[in-house]
XYZ file of C-alpha atoms in Angstrom:
459
model
C -40.986 18.921 -43.436
C -37.194 18.974 -43.601
C -35.289 19.273 -40.320
C -33.304 22.550 -40.021
C -29.631 22.111 -40.873
C -28.486 23.103 -37.365
C -30.674 20.370 -35.844
C -29.391 17.859 -38.353
C -25.814 18.779 -37.495
C -26.503 18.454 -33.769
C -28.214 15.101 -34.243
C -25.253 13.878 -36.298
C -22.529 15.378 -34.090
C -23.824 13.976 -30.773
C -23.303 10.283 -31.659
C -19.986 11.153 -33.281
C -18.863 13.024 -30.164
C -19.943 10.110 -27.975
C -18.057 7.704 -30.238
C -14.909 9.848 -30.161
C -15.076 10.028 -26.373
C -15.574 6.256 -26.134
C -12.607 5.542 -28.411
C -10.381 8.024 -26.572
C -11.147 6.464 -23.195
C -10.802 2.966 -24.674
C -7.303 3.828 -25.906
C -6.241 5.125 -22.471
C -7.682 1.991 -20.874
C -5.929 -0.232 -23.415
C -2.470 1.295 -23.073
C -2.673 1.525 -19.281
C -3.712 -2.127 -19.143
C -0.950 -3.359 -21.433
C 1.746 -1.473 -19.523
C 0.625 -1.867 -15.927
C -1.262 -5.195 -15.820
C 1.915 -7.169 -14.900
C 2.600 -4.825 -11.973
C -1.024 -4.977 -10.808
C -0.860 -8.786 -10.886
C 2.305 -8.678 -8.766
C 0.679 -6.237 -6.326
C -2.398 -8.451 -6.025
C -0.434 -11.671 -5.446
C 2.036 -10.226 -2.920
C -0.701 -8.243 -1.179
C -2.960 -11.274 -0.984
C -0.187 -13.298 0.646
C 0.736 -10.497 3.055
C -2.874 -10.311 4.271
C -2.310 -13.606 6.061
C 0.978 -12.634 7.671
C -0.164 -13.469 11.265
C -1.330 -16.970 10.335
C 1.578 -17.743 7.996
C 4.283 -16.586 10.415
C 2.648 -18.356 13.366
C 2.857 -21.591 11.366
C 6.297 -21.059 9.784
C 8.056 -19.942 12.955
C 6.153 -21.873 15.612
C 9.389 -23.470 16.845
C 10.838 -19.982 17.408
C 7.701 -18.341 18.760
C 6.824 -20.822 21.497
C 8.579 -22.641 24.350
C 7.476 -24.819 27.226
C 5.966 -22.812 30.074
C 8.134 -22.202 33.114
C 7.299 -21.229 36.677
C 8.652 -17.682 36.711
C 10.083 -15.347 34.106
C 13.458 -13.673 34.385
C 13.703 -9.903 33.991
C 13.843 -8.235 30.539
C 17.365 -7.016 31.388
C 18.501 -10.601 31.996
C 16.865 -11.766 28.763
C 18.686 -9.080 26.777
C 21.936 -9.844 28.613
C 21.642 -13.491 27.550
C 21.459 -12.324 23.932
C 24.386 -9.935 24.464
C 26.550 -12.804 25.719
C 25.528 -15.047 22.817
C 26.210 -12.268 20.281
C 29.101 -10.275 21.778
C 29.803 -8.321 18.561
C 26.179 -7.320 17.965
C 24.396 -4.063 18.818
C 21.086 -4.499 20.670
C 18.411 -2.354 19.016
C 15.001 -3.408 20.333
C 13.107 -5.673 22.713
C 9.635 -7.177 22.387
C 8.311 -8.695 25.638
C 6.541 -12.038 25.654
C 2.786 -11.387 25.387
C 1.514 -14.959 25.814
C 2.195 -17.586 28.535
C 4.532 -19.616 26.300
C 5.591 -16.931 23.806
C 9.284 -16.153 23.411
C 10.616 -12.641 23.827
C 12.257 -11.030 20.783
C 15.515 -9.092 20.818
C 16.555 -7.136 17.753
C 20.265 -6.972 16.972
C 22.545 -5.708 14.225
C 25.496 -8.023 13.676
C 28.030 -7.256 10.948
C 25.512 -4.827 9.394
C 22.821 -7.526 9.246
C 19.554 -6.934 11.129
C 18.338 -10.028 12.979
C 15.667 -11.028 15.465
C 16.802 -13.351 18.259
C 14.153 -15.382 20.069
C 14.824 -15.973 23.753
C 12.950 -17.934 26.400
C 11.553 -15.523 29.030
C 11.896 -18.248 31.669
C 15.609 -19.051 31.545
C 17.136 -16.772 28.884
C 17.893 -19.692 26.549
C 18.404 -18.660 22.929
C 15.742 -20.464 20.883
C 16.897 -19.288 17.470
C 17.285 -16.334 15.134
C 15.916 -14.928 11.874
C 17.460 -12.598 9.331
C 14.883 -9.796 9.212
C 15.323 -9.032 5.509
C 14.971 -12.668 4.427
C 11.729 -13.455 6.233
C 9.032 -14.486 3.758
C 6.636 -11.714 4.782
C 9.402 -9.122 4.622
C 10.212 -10.247 1.085
C 6.499 -10.001 0.190
C 6.366 -6.521 1.718
C 9.442 -5.366 -0.181
C 8.089 -6.749 -3.461
C 4.683 -5.239 -2.809
C 6.002 -1.831 -1.828
C 9.123 -1.301 -3.899
C 9.853 -4.336 -6.107
C 12.895 -4.861 -3.872
C 14.458 -1.990 -5.837
C 14.440 0.828 -3.291
C 13.252 4.301 -4.275
C 12.997 3.472 -7.980
C 10.817 0.455 -7.252
C 8.647 2.520 -4.918
C 7.983 5.024 -7.708
C 7.093 2.244 -10.191
C 4.677 0.660 -7.726
C 3.079 4.023 -6.920
C 2.719 4.819 -10.618
C 1.148 1.392 -11.233
C -1.336 1.856 -8.386
C -2.309 5.334 -9.622
C -2.820 4.055 -13.147
C -4.781 1.198 -11.608
C -7.314 3.799 -10.426
C -7.452 5.239 -13.945
C -7.998 1.736 -15.337
C -10.835 1.321 -12.862
C -12.570 4.588 -13.774
C -12.165 4.142 -17.536
C -13.212 0.492 -17.247
C -16.487 1.400 -15.528
C -17.150 3.949 -18.264
C -16.560 1.347 -20.988
C -18.689 -1.229 -19.133
C -21.611 1.151 -18.627
C -24.657 -0.276 -20.510
C -25.814 2.077 -23.286
C -28.014 0.176 -25.701
C -29.235 -2.716 -23.601
C -31.260 -3.346 -20.459
C -30.287 -6.991 -20.199
C -28.559 -8.255 -17.071
C -26.409 -10.509 -19.243
C -23.192 -8.841 -20.295
C -23.625 -6.151 -17.649
C -24.176 -7.898 -14.307
C -23.933 -11.541 -15.415
C -21.302 -12.927 -17.831
C -22.468 -14.542 -21.083
C -20.929 -17.974 -21.608
C -22.652 -19.103 -24.822
C -22.119 -16.151 -27.176
C -18.730 -17.116 -28.549
C -15.168 -16.767 -27.303
C -14.896 -13.035 -27.958
C -17.969 -12.217 -25.846
C -16.916 -14.815 -23.252
C -13.550 -13.172 -22.576
C -15.018 -9.660 -22.710
C -17.657 -10.488 -20.086
C -15.215 -12.451 -17.949
C -13.092 -9.288 -17.876
C -15.715 -6.547 -17.558
C -18.409 -8.023 -15.319
C -16.200 -9.153 -12.394
C -14.305 -5.853 -12.734
C -17.553 -3.968 -12.148
C -18.537 -6.066 -9.127
C -15.104 -5.621 -7.578
C -14.646 -1.966 -8.583
C -15.510 -0.472 -5.188
C -13.333 -2.944 -3.253
C -10.460 -2.465 -5.708
C -10.691 1.311 -5.351
C -10.575 0.979 -1.554
C -7.510 -1.283 -1.714
C -5.658 1.088 -4.042
C -6.469 4.300 -2.193
C -5.742 2.833 1.254
C -2.347 1.600 0.073
C -1.195 4.893 -1.464
C -0.469 6.686 1.861
C 2.602 4.421 2.240
C 3.946 5.468 -1.183
C 6.816 7.897 -1.615
C 5.393 10.835 -3.582
C 1.637 10.697 -3.001
C 2.069 9.534 0.605
C 4.494 12.352 1.377
C 2.128 14.813 -0.278
C -0.802 13.634 1.876
C 1.326 13.578 5.039
C 2.398 17.190 4.497
C -1.182 18.186 3.735
C -2.383 16.547 6.963
C 0.358 18.241 8.978
C -0.217 21.704 7.486
C -3.966 21.384 8.044
C -3.397 20.254 11.658
C -5.075 16.986 10.746
C -2.139 14.671 11.498
C -0.379 14.485 14.868
C -0.902 17.378 17.359
C 2.094 19.650 18.053
C 1.057 20.166 21.670
C 2.195 16.625 22.557
C 5.681 17.933 23.343
C 5.172 21.203 25.135
C 8.647 22.458 26.079
C 10.419 19.138 25.446
C 13.518 19.521 23.208
C 13.016 17.975 19.769
C 15.594 16.459 17.456
C 15.425 16.729 13.679
C 14.993 12.954 13.439
C 11.528 11.655 12.451
C 10.142 8.785 14.502
C 10.124 6.444 11.470
C 13.958 6.614 11.518
C 14.180 5.027 14.987
C 11.184 2.677 15.065
C 8.476 1.036 12.989
C 5.430 3.128 13.823
C 1.960 3.947 12.528
C 1.544 6.240 9.520
C 0.396 9.165 11.669
C 3.522 8.960 13.841
C 6.111 8.544 11.078
C 7.114 12.203 10.763
C 6.697 13.062 14.434
C 10.060 14.524 15.600
C 11.837 12.385 18.172
C 12.239 14.308 21.470
C 15.562 14.274 23.315
C 16.382 12.883 26.733
C 17.635 15.374 29.322
C 21.282 14.297 29.462
C 22.672 13.886 32.975
C 26.307 13.032 33.601
C 26.893 9.801 35.488
C 23.222 8.799 35.521
C 22.473 5.246 34.416
C 20.008 4.486 31.640
C 16.636 3.274 32.830
C 16.459 -0.575 32.929
C 14.108 -2.262 30.496
C 11.776 -3.586 33.189
C 10.933 -0.024 34.204
C 10.090 0.827 30.597
C 7.843 -2.258 30.526
C 6.167 -1.008 33.732
C 5.593 2.413 32.160
C 4.024 0.783 29.099
C 1.788 -1.305 31.368
C 0.772 1.731 33.438
C -0.025 3.634 30.253
C -2.130 0.660 29.084
C -0.185 0.100 25.864
C -1.711 -2.996 24.180
C 0.290 -6.236 24.267
C 2.605 -6.962 21.355
C 4.479 -3.689 21.576
C 8.172 -3.228 20.818
C 10.656 -1.152 22.812
C 13.304 0.488 20.625
C 16.437 1.275 22.628
C 17.942 4.791 22.831
C 20.515 5.821 20.229
C 23.184 8.001 21.808
C 23.222 10.011 25.027
C 20.216 12.122 24.026
C 18.222 9.248 22.551
C 14.941 7.990 23.969
C 13.138 4.715 24.471
C 10.452 4.475 21.782
C 7.507 2.176 22.420
C 5.295 1.328 19.437
C 2.537 -1.170 18.743
C 0.467 -2.294 15.756
C -2.684 -3.897 17.224
C -5.494 -5.306 15.080
C -7.599 -2.203 15.599
C -6.055 1.172 14.707
C -7.988 2.646 17.616
C -5.408 0.984 19.888
C -2.345 2.419 18.086
C 0.252 3.863 20.463
C 3.645 5.538 20.102
C 5.543 6.641 23.227
C 8.889 8.395 23.624
C 10.425 7.966 27.095
C 13.410 9.782 28.598
C 16.141 7.155 28.980
C 17.309 8.572 32.343
C 14.255 9.802 34.242
C 11.565 7.621 32.713
C 9.480 10.707 31.949
C 7.059 10.144 29.074
C 8.041 12.875 26.620
C 5.344 12.083 24.055
C 2.371 9.726 24.060
C 0.548 9.607 20.721
C -2.727 7.679 20.481
C -5.503 7.319 17.920
C -7.621 9.812 19.859
C -4.883 12.427 19.322
C -4.889 12.036 15.530
C -6.516 14.593 13.272
C -9.477 13.657 11.065
C -7.327 12.854 8.026
C -4.864 10.751 10.024
C -7.705 8.775 11.625
C -9.246 8.056 8.220
C -5.900 6.982 6.759
C -5.073 4.715 9.726
C -8.460 3.012 9.404
C -7.821 2.666 5.665
C -4.423 1.085 6.265
C -5.964 -1.402 8.689
C -8.542 -2.287 6.024
C -5.770 -2.614 3.429
C -3.809 -5.006 5.656
C -6.897 -7.075 6.475
C -6.898 -6.462 10.229
C -9.722 -3.957 10.782
C -12.587 -6.417 11.285
C -10.879 -9.776 11.593
C -11.005 -12.706 9.199
C -13.923 -11.313 7.107
C -11.666 -8.332 6.304
C -8.875 -10.716 5.281
C -11.222 -12.811 3.148
C -12.818 -9.845 1.384
C -9.434 -8.295 0.596
C -8.050 -11.676 -0.540
C -11.010 -12.233 -2.892
C -10.484 -8.739 -4.311
C -6.797 -9.520 -4.905
C -7.705 -12.814 -6.557
C -10.297 -11.040 -8.696
C -7.758 -8.388 -9.698
C -5.393 -11.108 -10.921
C -8.221 -12.668 -12.948
C -9.336 -9.320 -14.413
C -5.772 -8.445 -15.440
C -5.178 -11.865 -17.002
C -8.469 -11.880 -18.930
C -7.669 -8.404 -20.232
C -4.293 -9.603 -21.504
C -5.849 -12.757 -23.010
C -8.542 -10.674 -24.733
C -5.880 -8.398 -26.208
C -3.722 -11.297 -27.389
C -6.644 -13.022 -29.115
C -7.706 -9.828 -30.905
C -4.217 -8.544 -31.704
C -3.635 -8.292 -35.481
C -0.321 -9.501 -36.862
C 2.370 -6.826 -36.910
C 0.385 -4.359 -34.821
C -0.096 -3.715 -31.121
C -3.854 -3.832 -31.555
C -4.744 -0.519 -29.917
C -8.164 0.955 -30.792
C -7.618 3.189 -33.814
C -8.219 6.910 -33.499
C -10.993 8.338 -35.722
C -9.832 10.428 -38.672
C -9.255 14.119 -37.942
C -9.323 13.297 -34.233
C -8.881 16.172 -31.805
C -8.546 15.913 -28.045
C -11.943 16.776 -26.547
C -12.127 19.406 -23.825
C -13.821 16.976 -21.436
C -11.106 14.351 -21.917
C -8.409 17.002 -21.503
C -10.011 18.163 -18.244
C -10.142 14.588 -16.914
C -6.505 13.997 -17.870
C -5.402 17.201 -16.136
C -7.433 16.310 -13.027
C -5.825 12.861 -12.796
C -2.396 14.404 -13.374
C -2.860 16.902 -10.567
C -4.317 14.407 -8.087
C -1.679 11.771 -8.848
C 1.612 13.661 -9.478
C 3.421 10.650 -10.952
C 0.563 10.166 -13.412
C 0.969 13.781 -14.489
C 4.695 13.283 -15.047
C 4.113 10.058 -16.981
C 1.475 11.750 -19.174
C 3.878 14.549 -20.068
C 6.524 11.927 -20.920
C 4.046 9.999 -23.112
C 2.957 13.151 -24.962
C 6.577 14.127 -25.627
C 7.421 10.657 -26.941
C 4.283 10.747 -29.100
C 5.083 14.181 -30.584
C 8.846 13.819 -30.936
C 9.222 10.133 -31.813
C 6.111 8.132 -32.705
C 4.490 10.655 -35.047
C 7.784 11.045 -36.938
C 8.231 7.317 -37.567
C 5.575 5.820 -39.921
C 6.249 2.233 -38.807
C 5.750 3.201 -35.160
C 2.499 5.029 -36.030
C 1.144 1.958 -37.835
C 2.176 -0.416 -35.030
C 0.637 1.712 -32.277
C -2.429 2.855 -34.203
C -1.517 6.507 -33.659
């Protein structure tokens, strides 16, 4: 008996719809990979190096970090004064006390508009050496990783690359998903004896699947530091009372300056307004040793930095980045009375801020020690390999005179499901939305009007 025409149409349309969806997602995956793979490789390499910042800097700067132990230490004020005499034209900006028996103290200065760290012996005030803050290897890695050393423009490019990295991940899992096979080979285990084409495909897709969860964690935990998405999340956390609590200040006068402008602090404390010191004529600023005592009394973990007051209404700002985000601390202290005007700890954070701080610690490889570093490093290494194999696969398959993008089926129309996914990604990642609008405009106004461009791009 003949099948009704409607059933025949449905049976025919379903595979065609599935094929159109597959090709559409493949094209998005292809173009995103071609454009953003170089940036993802850079992010993976610089991020992988930065994971080992504590070990690398301890080795590179061991002659600056450590001195022979003495009998007694001189006061922080005397240590800073030794630096002031050695650099009479410099402005002292911060002080980091020695936190180990033979560790040098660090004094931050700005000399001729150059930010430097001066290392001083806590025992006799001898200047051990100095480093230009912007030229330190890890600072260069951080700048490359976060903004391509190109300021705001670089930050936007990196954020866009990371967001498209998530889209590559999602579309890649869809393309990998086994449809017509139950074999472990080609899905969970690469095939090495099925020819070069299959070899490169499996070497790209299989490791990408195994690392997909870890890659997603690395991307999403890095985005809070980005300019657009990070600012969006920070405002959302603040408006939902899930960031820092307003009641920390009480009746203390606030400035319009965010804490990130006066000190390097945790993500949750970045936009916290800096309170003002109660200005008193003729009253001397609190000596550094008293600020150290306050930090000790408040049980601030070792390794903290004291940022000196800026102006008559400025405050001492104490901040620390310990291995565990649970020990994060940011204090603002009146420079005259020593009153603690704000004391922000992990316990004070809202739910969103706590989750983001834990994510950042995971991203930087310090949440659960060396296993965290190793797991993140392997993910970075895998991401480099996945990106390279994708580029190799494209280059080997690329036809002469064409980009080699998967060709659209004839009479192709954008499916509602694909459109919904695109809109969702565009709303969740604002820069992705902007880039999609730009791509669509270029496609409509330029590519579709130039036959050679259409042939080259497979449009």
